[in-house]
Amino acid sequence: MLQIDIEACIGCGVCESTCTFGAIKVEGGVAVVGDTCTLCGSCVDVCEVGALSIEREEKVTQGNLADWSGVWVYAECRHGRLAPVALELLGAGRKLAEKRGVSLSAVLLGSKIEGMAEELIAYGADKVFVVDDPALASFTDDAYGNALSALAKKHRPEIILAGATAIGRSFIPRVATTLATGLTADCTDLAIRDEDGALLQTRPAFGGNIMATIVCPHTRPQISTVRPLVMKPLVRDAGRKGEIIKVNLDSALLKPRVKVLNSVVEDLDRVNLSEADIVVAGGRGLENEKGFAMIRELADVLGGAVAASRAAVDSGWIPYPHQVGQTGKTVAPKIYIACGISGAIQHLVGMQSADTIIAINRDADAPIFDVATYGIVGDVFEIVPMLIAKFKDRKSA
Ligand code: FAD
């Protein structure tokens, strides 16, 4: 907590004017701290007479961290299919496991999931823990959370990775809470710290304006969720050998409090952004819905999908499932054509892994050109029709 030495305080008010949370006020000649204090420490730094200090609780390391070993990937599967992010995480997990000199395991939860364990081995897993139980046929937070927590308590992995999907985001926090450890959500990069083998978990922070690297020094496992399409899967190797461990868990653990009455597969796949090889994206520079009709034509000629910046979605020119970026989808196509998009960091985090980025913008200083492979400085309403005509010519020739 923030301590104020009232003997030393001279009531100068510098702390009050520095506090961006309005948590400190000078009353009766001395500083007084209120409920909104976040312990950021900015007042302590500016106090010239040293009247302010922060007393922090000493963090206690839980047990012997070295008792936890191995990298785990939660292998999400839905409607009889492995989620692509599970394979991407095995690619990332393989590198972490090799750096740590430990094994890489996948955890498969569900019902009638035969055959998927072999696929996980082909994509890099050394071991696959399989809990195949009718109680896990439909996803529920409590049953899936209990199952993964029980396995982790028993086998003590040092790292657990899961997709930052609707399912991962829903039940992985429950696993972290049950295991009394931390969770870093929505990571975009993972690495191992040389000095102590800790997991470095990097993610956008403060609205995507900075990248923060987070470590979990006092507890295990270190748990991260990672957005789909950020990591690359390994090349499938059908000859890889691994161990499949079938686990039966106590039925009481798998009894959900929520009863799933019906499950409907949403038709969002129509947008199919995540799997398109070519994505043509539009931003505020397209000015209106008609601008999107123009880039839809370009996408159609190229056999690609249409995406948008949040500014375009917020303007109502195109629905949300097309949004790319921090609060939209992540895409990694072969070609991403950004039309009238400035290149805000929140947009870039969703598309910068594209192999080739082509940017069209009339402002030569737009940040999108910093990530673009090819940049065209000019008016989208002149350039896009020229591209459409040219590609049509090529196709008919
Ligand atoms: P602008 O920044 O307004 O850029 C328009 C560009 O079009 C300009 O560079 C301009 O030069 C160019 N232009 C204008 N007319 C023409 C023309 N005729 N020809 C050529 N060029 C032209 N944004 C996202 O996209 N996705 C997200 O998921 C997302 N999440 C966010 C989350 C948070 C927490 C926050 C705070 C913001 C988020 N944003 C997101 C918003 C982001 O910060 C930007 O505001 C947004 O990306 C800007 O969209 P834009 O590039 O289309 O618009």
PDB file of C-alpha atoms in Angstrom, residues 58-236:
ATOM      1  CA  GLU A  58       6.968 -10.066  -0.640  1.00  0.00           C
ATOM      2  CA  LYS A  59       5.970 -12.643  -3.292  1.00  0.00           C
ATOM      3  CA  VAL A  60       6.473 -16.197  -2.101  1.00  0.00           C
ATOM      4  CA  THR A  61       7.565 -18.869  -4.563  1.00  0.00           C
ATOM      5  CA  GLN A  62       5.199 -21.836  -4.374  1.00  0.00           C
ATOM      6  CA  GLY A  63       7.127 -25.021  -3.643  1.00  0.00           C
ATOM      7  CA  ASN A  64       9.998 -26.154  -5.800  1.00  0.00           C
ATOM      8  CA  LEU A  65       9.484 -24.868  -9.332  1.00  0.00           C
ATOM      9  CA  ALA A  66      11.860 -27.518 -10.663  1.00  0.00           C
ATOM     10  CA  ASP A  67       9.244 -30.163  -9.768  1.00  0.00           C
ATOM     11  CA  TRP A  68       7.276 -28.944 -12.803  1.00  0.00           C
ATOM     12  CA  SER A  69       8.622 -30.110 -16.129  1.00  0.00           C
ATOM     13  CA  GLY A  70       7.456 -30.395 -19.739  1.00  0.00           C
ATOM     14  CA  VAL A  71       5.477 -28.308 -22.189  1.00  0.00           C
ATOM     15  CA  TRP A  72       1.776 -29.021 -22.713  1.00  0.00           C
ATOM     16  CA  VAL A  73      -0.542 -27.926 -25.465  1.00  0.00           C
ATOM     17  CA  TYR A  74      -4.295 -28.072 -25.011  1.00  0.00           C
ATOM     18  CA  ALA A  75      -5.400 -29.611 -28.330  1.00  0.00           C
ATOM     19  CA  GLU A  76      -8.776 -28.035 -28.957  1.00  0.00           C
ATOM     20  CA  CYS A  77     -11.153 -30.037 -31.114  1.00  0.00           C
ATOM     21  CA  ARG A  78     -14.639 -29.142 -32.226  1.00  0.00           C
ATOM     22  CA  HIS A  79     -17.238 -30.973 -34.274  1.00  0.00           C
ATOM     23  CA  GLY A  80     -14.880 -33.891 -34.881  1.00  0.00           C
ATOM     24  CA  ARG A  81     -11.983 -31.714 -36.099  1.00  0.00           C
ATOM     25  CA  LEU A  82      -8.808 -30.519 -34.465  1.00  0.00           C
ATOM     26  CA  ALA A  83      -8.729 -26.727 -34.315  1.00  0.00           C
ATOM     27  CA  PRO A  84      -5.817 -25.497 -36.508  1.00  0.00           C
ATOM     28  CA  VAL A  85      -4.507 -23.497 -33.529  1.00  0.00           C
ATOM     29  CA  ALA A  86      -3.714 -26.797 -31.749  1.00  0.00           C
ATOM     30  CA  LEU A  87      -1.223 -27.649 -34.502  1.00  0.00           C
ATOM     31  CA  GLU A  88       0.176 -24.114 -34.501  1.00  0.00           C
ATOM     32  CA  LEU A  89       0.765 -24.375 -30.742  1.00  0.00           C
ATOM     33  CA  LEU A  90       2.562 -27.692 -31.186  1.00  0.00           C
ATOM     34  CA  GLY A  91       4.921 -25.864 -33.587  1.00  0.00           C
ATOM     35  CA  ALA A  92       5.586 -23.180 -30.954  1.00  0.00           C
ATOM     36  CA  GLY A  93       5.656 -25.724 -28.104  1.00  0.00           C
ATOM     37  CA  ARG A  94       8.240 -27.870 -29.918  1.00  0.00           C
ATOM     38  CA  LYS A  95      10.716 -24.971 -29.943  1.00  0.00           C
ATOM     39  CA  LEU A  96      10.100 -24.205 -26.261  1.00  0.00           C
ATOM     40  CA  ALA A  97      10.421 -27.874 -25.272  1.00  0.00           C
ATOM     41  CA  GLU A  98      13.672 -28.272 -27.194  1.00  0.00           C
ATOM     42  CA  LYS A  99      15.121 -25.131 -25.630  1.00  0.00           C
ATOM     43  CA  ARG A 100      14.171 -26.464 -22.179  1.00  0.00           C
ATOM     44  CA  GLY A 101      15.270 -30.031 -22.982  1.00  0.00           C
ATOM     45  CA  VAL A 102      11.864 -31.437 -21.971  1.00  0.00           C
ATOM     46  CA  SER A 103       9.052 -33.339 -23.676  1.00  0.00           C
ATOM     47  CA  LEU A 104       6.120 -31.823 -25.544  1.00  0.00           C
ATOM     48  CA  SER A 105       2.683 -33.240 -24.733  1.00  0.00           C
ATOM     49  CA  ALA A 106      -0.769 -32.559 -26.102  1.00  0.00           C
ATOM     50  CA  VAL A 107      -3.955 -32.892 -24.082  1.00  0.00           C
ATOM     51  CA  LEU A 108      -7.018 -34.037 -25.983  1.00  0.00           C
ATOM     52  CA  LEU A 109     -10.406 -33.781 -24.280  1.00  0.00           C
ATOM     53  CA  GLY A 110     -13.696 -34.820 -25.874  1.00  0.00           C
ATOM     54  CA  SER A 111     -15.827 -37.738 -26.927  1.00  0.00           C
ATOM     55  CA  LYS A 112     -15.219 -40.032 -29.919  1.00  0.00           C
ATOM     56  CA  ILE A 113     -11.886 -38.419 -30.633  1.00  0.00           C
ATOM     57  CA  GLU A 114     -10.042 -41.474 -31.890  1.00  0.00           C
ATOM     58  CA  GLY A 115      -7.453 -40.791 -34.552  1.00  0.00           C
ATOM     59  CA  MET A 116      -6.714 -37.249 -33.444  1.00  0.00           C
ATOM     60  CA  ALA A 117      -3.911 -38.297 -31.087  1.00  0.00           C
ATOM     61  CA  GLU A 118      -1.883 -39.729 -33.995  1.00  0.00           C
ATOM     62  CA  GLU A 119      -2.369 -36.466 -35.864  1.00  0.00           C
ATOM     63  CA  LEU A 120      -1.004 -34.522 -32.892  1.00  0.00           C
ATOM     64  CA  ILE A 121       2.072 -36.763 -32.838  1.00  0.00           C
ATOM     65  CA  ALA A 122       2.563 -36.206 -36.585  1.00  0.00           C
ATOM     66  CA  TYR A 123       2.589 -32.455 -35.835  1.00  0.00           C
ATOM     67  CA  GLY A 124       5.224 -32.643 -33.109  1.00  0.00           C
ATOM     68  CA  ALA A 125       3.799 -34.057 -29.837  1.00  0.00           C
ATOM     69  CA  ASP A 126       5.932 -36.616 -27.953  1.00  0.00           C
ATOM     70  CA  LYS A 127       2.983 -37.706 -25.813  1.00  0.00           C
ATOM     71  CA  VAL A 128      -0.759 -37.243 -26.022  1.00  0.00           C
ATOM     72  CA  PHE A 129      -2.996 -37.479 -22.954  1.00  0.00           C
ATOM     73  CA  VAL A 130      -6.462 -38.485 -24.143  1.00  0.00           C
ATOM     74  CA  VAL A 131      -9.594 -38.175 -22.025  1.00  0.00           C
ATOM     75  CA  ASP A 132     -12.299 -39.637 -24.271  1.00  0.00           C
ATOM     76  CA  ASP A 133     -15.521 -39.523 -22.286  1.00  0.00           C
ATOM     77  CA  PRO A 134     -19.185 -38.977 -23.295  1.00  0.00           C
ATOM     78  CA  ALA A 135     -19.366 -36.350 -20.532  1.00  0.00           C
ATOM     79  CA  LEU A 136     -16.972 -34.252 -22.626  1.00  0.00           C
ATOM     80  CA  ALA A 137     -19.045 -34.476 -25.837  1.00  0.00           C
ATOM     81  CA  SER A 138     -20.138 -30.841 -25.471  1.00  0.00           C
ATOM     82  CA  PHE A 139     -17.762 -28.192 -24.239  1.00  0.00           C
ATOM     83  CA  THR A 140     -18.498 -26.895 -20.758  1.00  0.00           C
ATOM     84  CA  ASP A 141     -16.157 -24.745 -18.689  1.00  0.00           C
ATOM     85  CA  ASP A 142     -16.372 -26.757 -15.531  1.00  0.00           C
ATOM     86  CA  ALA A 143     -15.908 -30.269 -16.997  1.00  0.00           C
ATOM     87  CA  TYR A 144     -13.059 -29.227 -19.328  1.00  0.00           C
ATOM     88  CA  GLY A 145     -11.488 -27.019 -16.643  1.00  0.00           C
ATOM     89  CA  ASN A 146     -11.635 -29.808 -14.047  1.00  0.00           C
ATOM     90  CA  ALA A 147     -10.193 -32.349 -16.488  1.00  0.00           C
ATOM     91  CA  LEU A 148      -7.209 -30.219 -17.532  1.00  0.00           C
ATOM     92  CA  SER A 149      -6.558 -29.068 -13.949  1.00  0.00           C
ATOM     93  CA  ALA A 150      -6.616 -32.655 -12.646  1.00  0.00           C
ATOM     94  CA  LEU A 151      -4.134 -33.796 -15.313  1.00  0.00           C
ATOM     95  CA  ALA A 152      -1.853 -30.825 -14.660  1.00  0.00           C
ATOM     96  CA  LYS A 153      -1.921 -31.370 -10.879  1.00  0.00           C
ATOM     97  CA  LYS A 154      -0.863 -34.962 -11.388  1.00  0.00           C
ATOM     98  CA  HIS A 155       1.781 -34.580 -14.102  1.00  0.00           C
ATOM     99  CA  ARG A 156       3.065 -31.062 -13.281  1.00  0.00           C
ATOM    100  CA  PRO A 157       3.933 -29.470 -16.635  1.00  0.00           C
ATOM    101  CA  GLU A 158       5.968 -26.257 -16.419  1.00  0.00           C
ATOM    102  CA  ILE A 159       4.122 -24.643 -19.361  1.00  0.00           C
ATOM    103  CA  ILE A 160       0.558 -24.986 -20.682  1.00  0.00           C
ATOM    104  CA  LEU A 161      -0.373 -23.371 -24.012  1.00  0.00           C
ATOM    105  CA  ALA A 162      -3.909 -23.039 -25.356  1.00  0.00           C
ATOM    106  CA  GLY A 163      -5.572 -21.208 -28.219  1.00  0.00           C
ATOM    107  CA  ALA A 164      -7.030 -17.775 -27.472  1.00  0.00           C
ATOM    108  CA  THR A 165     -10.263 -19.022 -29.044  1.00  0.00           C
ATOM    109  CA  ALA A 166     -13.746 -18.727 -27.576  1.00  0.00           C
ATOM    110  CA  ILE A 167     -13.166 -22.095 -25.847  1.00  0.00           C
ATOM    111  CA  GLY A 168      -9.611 -21.392 -24.645  1.00  0.00           C
ATOM    112  CA  ARG A 169     -10.527 -17.935 -23.398  1.00  0.00           C
ATOM    113  CA  SER A 170     -13.480 -19.415 -21.570  1.00  0.00           C
ATOM    114  CA  PHE A 171     -11.988 -22.264 -19.545  1.00  0.00           C
ATOM    115  CA  ILE A 172      -8.210 -21.674 -19.319  1.00  0.00           C
ATOM    116  CA  PRO A 173      -8.642 -18.892 -16.693  1.00  0.00           C
ATOM    117  CA  ARG A 174     -10.502 -21.480 -14.583  1.00  0.00           C
ATOM    118  CA  VAL A 175      -7.515 -23.850 -14.912  1.00  0.00           C
ATOM    119  CA  ALA A 176      -5.103 -21.073 -13.888  1.00  0.00           C
ATOM    120  CA  THR A 177      -7.236 -20.211 -10.861  1.00  0.00           C
ATOM    121  CA  THR A 178      -7.587 -23.854  -9.802  1.00  0.00           C
ATOM    122  CA  LEU A 179      -3.819 -24.327 -10.034  1.00  0.00           C
ATOM    123  CA  ALA A 180      -3.236 -20.971  -8.264  1.00  0.00           C
ATOM    124  CA  THR A 181      -0.966 -19.708 -11.003  1.00  0.00           C
ATOM    125  CA  GLY A 182      -0.848 -16.898 -13.553  1.00  0.00           C
ATOM    126  CA  LEU A 183      -2.200 -16.690 -17.089  1.00  0.00           C
ATOM    127  CA  THR A 184      -1.054 -14.446 -19.903  1.00  0.00           C
ATOM    128  CA  ALA A 185      -3.832 -14.114 -22.458  1.00  0.00           C
ATOM    129  CA  ASP A 186      -3.534 -13.393 -26.182  1.00  0.00           C
ATOM    130  CA  CYS A 187       0.229 -13.855 -26.536  1.00  0.00           C
ATOM    131  CA  THR A 188       1.823 -13.082 -29.884  1.00  0.00           C
ATOM    132  CA  ASP A 189       5.311 -14.368 -29.078  1.00  0.00           C
ATOM    133  CA  LEU A 190       6.765 -16.976 -26.703  1.00  0.00           C
ATOM    134  CA  ALA A 191      10.395 -17.615 -25.815  1.00  0.00           C
ATOM    135  CA  ILE A 192      12.521 -19.116 -23.060  1.00  0.00           C
ATOM    136  CA  ARG A 193      14.708 -16.839 -20.908  1.00  0.00           C
ATOM    137  CA  ASP A 194      18.299 -18.060 -21.036  1.00  0.00           C
ATOM    138  CA  GLU A 195      19.185 -17.328 -17.396  1.00  0.00           C
ATOM    139  CA  ASP A 196      16.471 -19.311 -15.644  1.00  0.00           C
ATOM    140  CA  GLY A 197      14.362 -21.075 -18.292  1.00  0.00           C
ATOM    141  CA  ALA A 198      11.297 -18.930 -17.527  1.00  0.00           C
ATOM    142  CA  LEU A 199       8.690 -18.498 -20.246  1.00  0.00           C
ATOM    143  CA  LEU A 200       8.731 -15.018 -21.801  1.00  0.00           C
ATOM    144  CA  GLN A 201       5.149 -14.274 -22.832  1.00  0.00           C
ATOM    145  CA  THR A 202       4.773 -11.280 -25.133  1.00  0.00           C
ATOM    146  CA  ARG A 203       1.422  -9.654 -25.850  1.00  0.00           C
ATOM    147  CA  PRO A 204       0.064  -6.255 -26.873  1.00  0.00           C
ATOM    148  CA  ALA A 205      -0.741  -4.007 -23.910  1.00  0.00           C
ATOM    149  CA  PHE A 206      -2.357  -0.600 -23.381  1.00  0.00           C
ATOM    150  CA  GLY A 207      -4.635  -0.906 -26.397  1.00  0.00           C
ATOM    151  CA  GLY A 208      -1.868  -2.411 -28.509  1.00  0.00           C
ATOM    152  CA  ASN A 209       0.388   0.636 -28.207  1.00  0.00           C
ATOM    153  CA  ILE A 210       3.202  -1.306 -26.565  1.00  0.00           C
ATOM    154  CA  MET A 211       4.272  -4.939 -26.490  1.00  0.00           C
ATOM    155  CA  ALA A 212       4.656  -6.245 -22.930  1.00  0.00           C
ATOM    156  CA  THR A 213       6.727  -9.309 -22.027  1.00  0.00           C
ATOM    157  CA  ILE A 214       5.332 -11.064 -18.989  1.00  0.00           C
ATOM    158  CA  VAL A 215       7.022 -13.674 -16.791  1.00  0.00           C
ATOM    159  CA  CYS A 216       5.488 -15.830 -14.099  1.00  0.00           C
ATOM    160  CA  PRO A 217       8.428 -16.165 -11.670  1.00  0.00           C
ATOM    161  CA  HIS A 218       6.817 -17.590  -8.547  1.00  0.00           C
ATOM    162  CA  THR A 219       4.314 -20.227  -9.644  1.00  0.00           C
ATOM    163  CA  ARG A 220       3.942 -23.136 -12.064  1.00  0.00           C
ATOM    164  CA  PRO A 221       2.625 -23.960 -14.555  1.00  0.00           C
ATOM    165  CA  GLN A 222       3.172 -20.886 -16.706  1.00  0.00           C
ATOM    166  CA  ILE A 223      -0.037 -20.648 -18.752  1.00  0.00           C
ATOM    167  CA  SER A 224      -0.482 -18.714 -21.996  1.00  0.00           C
ATOM    168  CA  THR A 225      -3.228 -18.428 -24.552  1.00  0.00           C
ATOM    169  CA  VAL A 226      -2.134 -17.620 -28.099  1.00  0.00           C
ATOM    170  CA  ARG A 227      -4.250 -16.226 -30.904  1.00  0.00           C
ATOM    171  CA  PRO A 228      -4.904 -18.471 -33.892  1.00  0.00           C
ATOM    172  CA  LEU A 229      -2.623 -17.972 -36.906  1.00  0.00           C
ATOM    173  CA  VAL A 230       0.153 -16.266 -34.959  1.00  0.00           C
ATOM    174  CA  MET A 231       2.381 -19.354 -34.689  1.00  0.00           C
ATOM    175  CA  LYS A 232       3.329 -21.678 -37.540  1.00  0.00           C
ATOM    176  CA  PRO A 233       2.625 -25.443 -37.402  1.00  0.00           C
ATOM    177  CA  LEU A 234       5.423 -27.893 -38.194  1.00  0.00           C
ATOM    178  CA  VAL A 235       5.317 -29.831 -41.435  1.00  0.00           C
ATOM    179  CA  ARG A 236       3.238 -32.994 -40.865  1.00  0.00           C
TER     180      ARG A 236
END
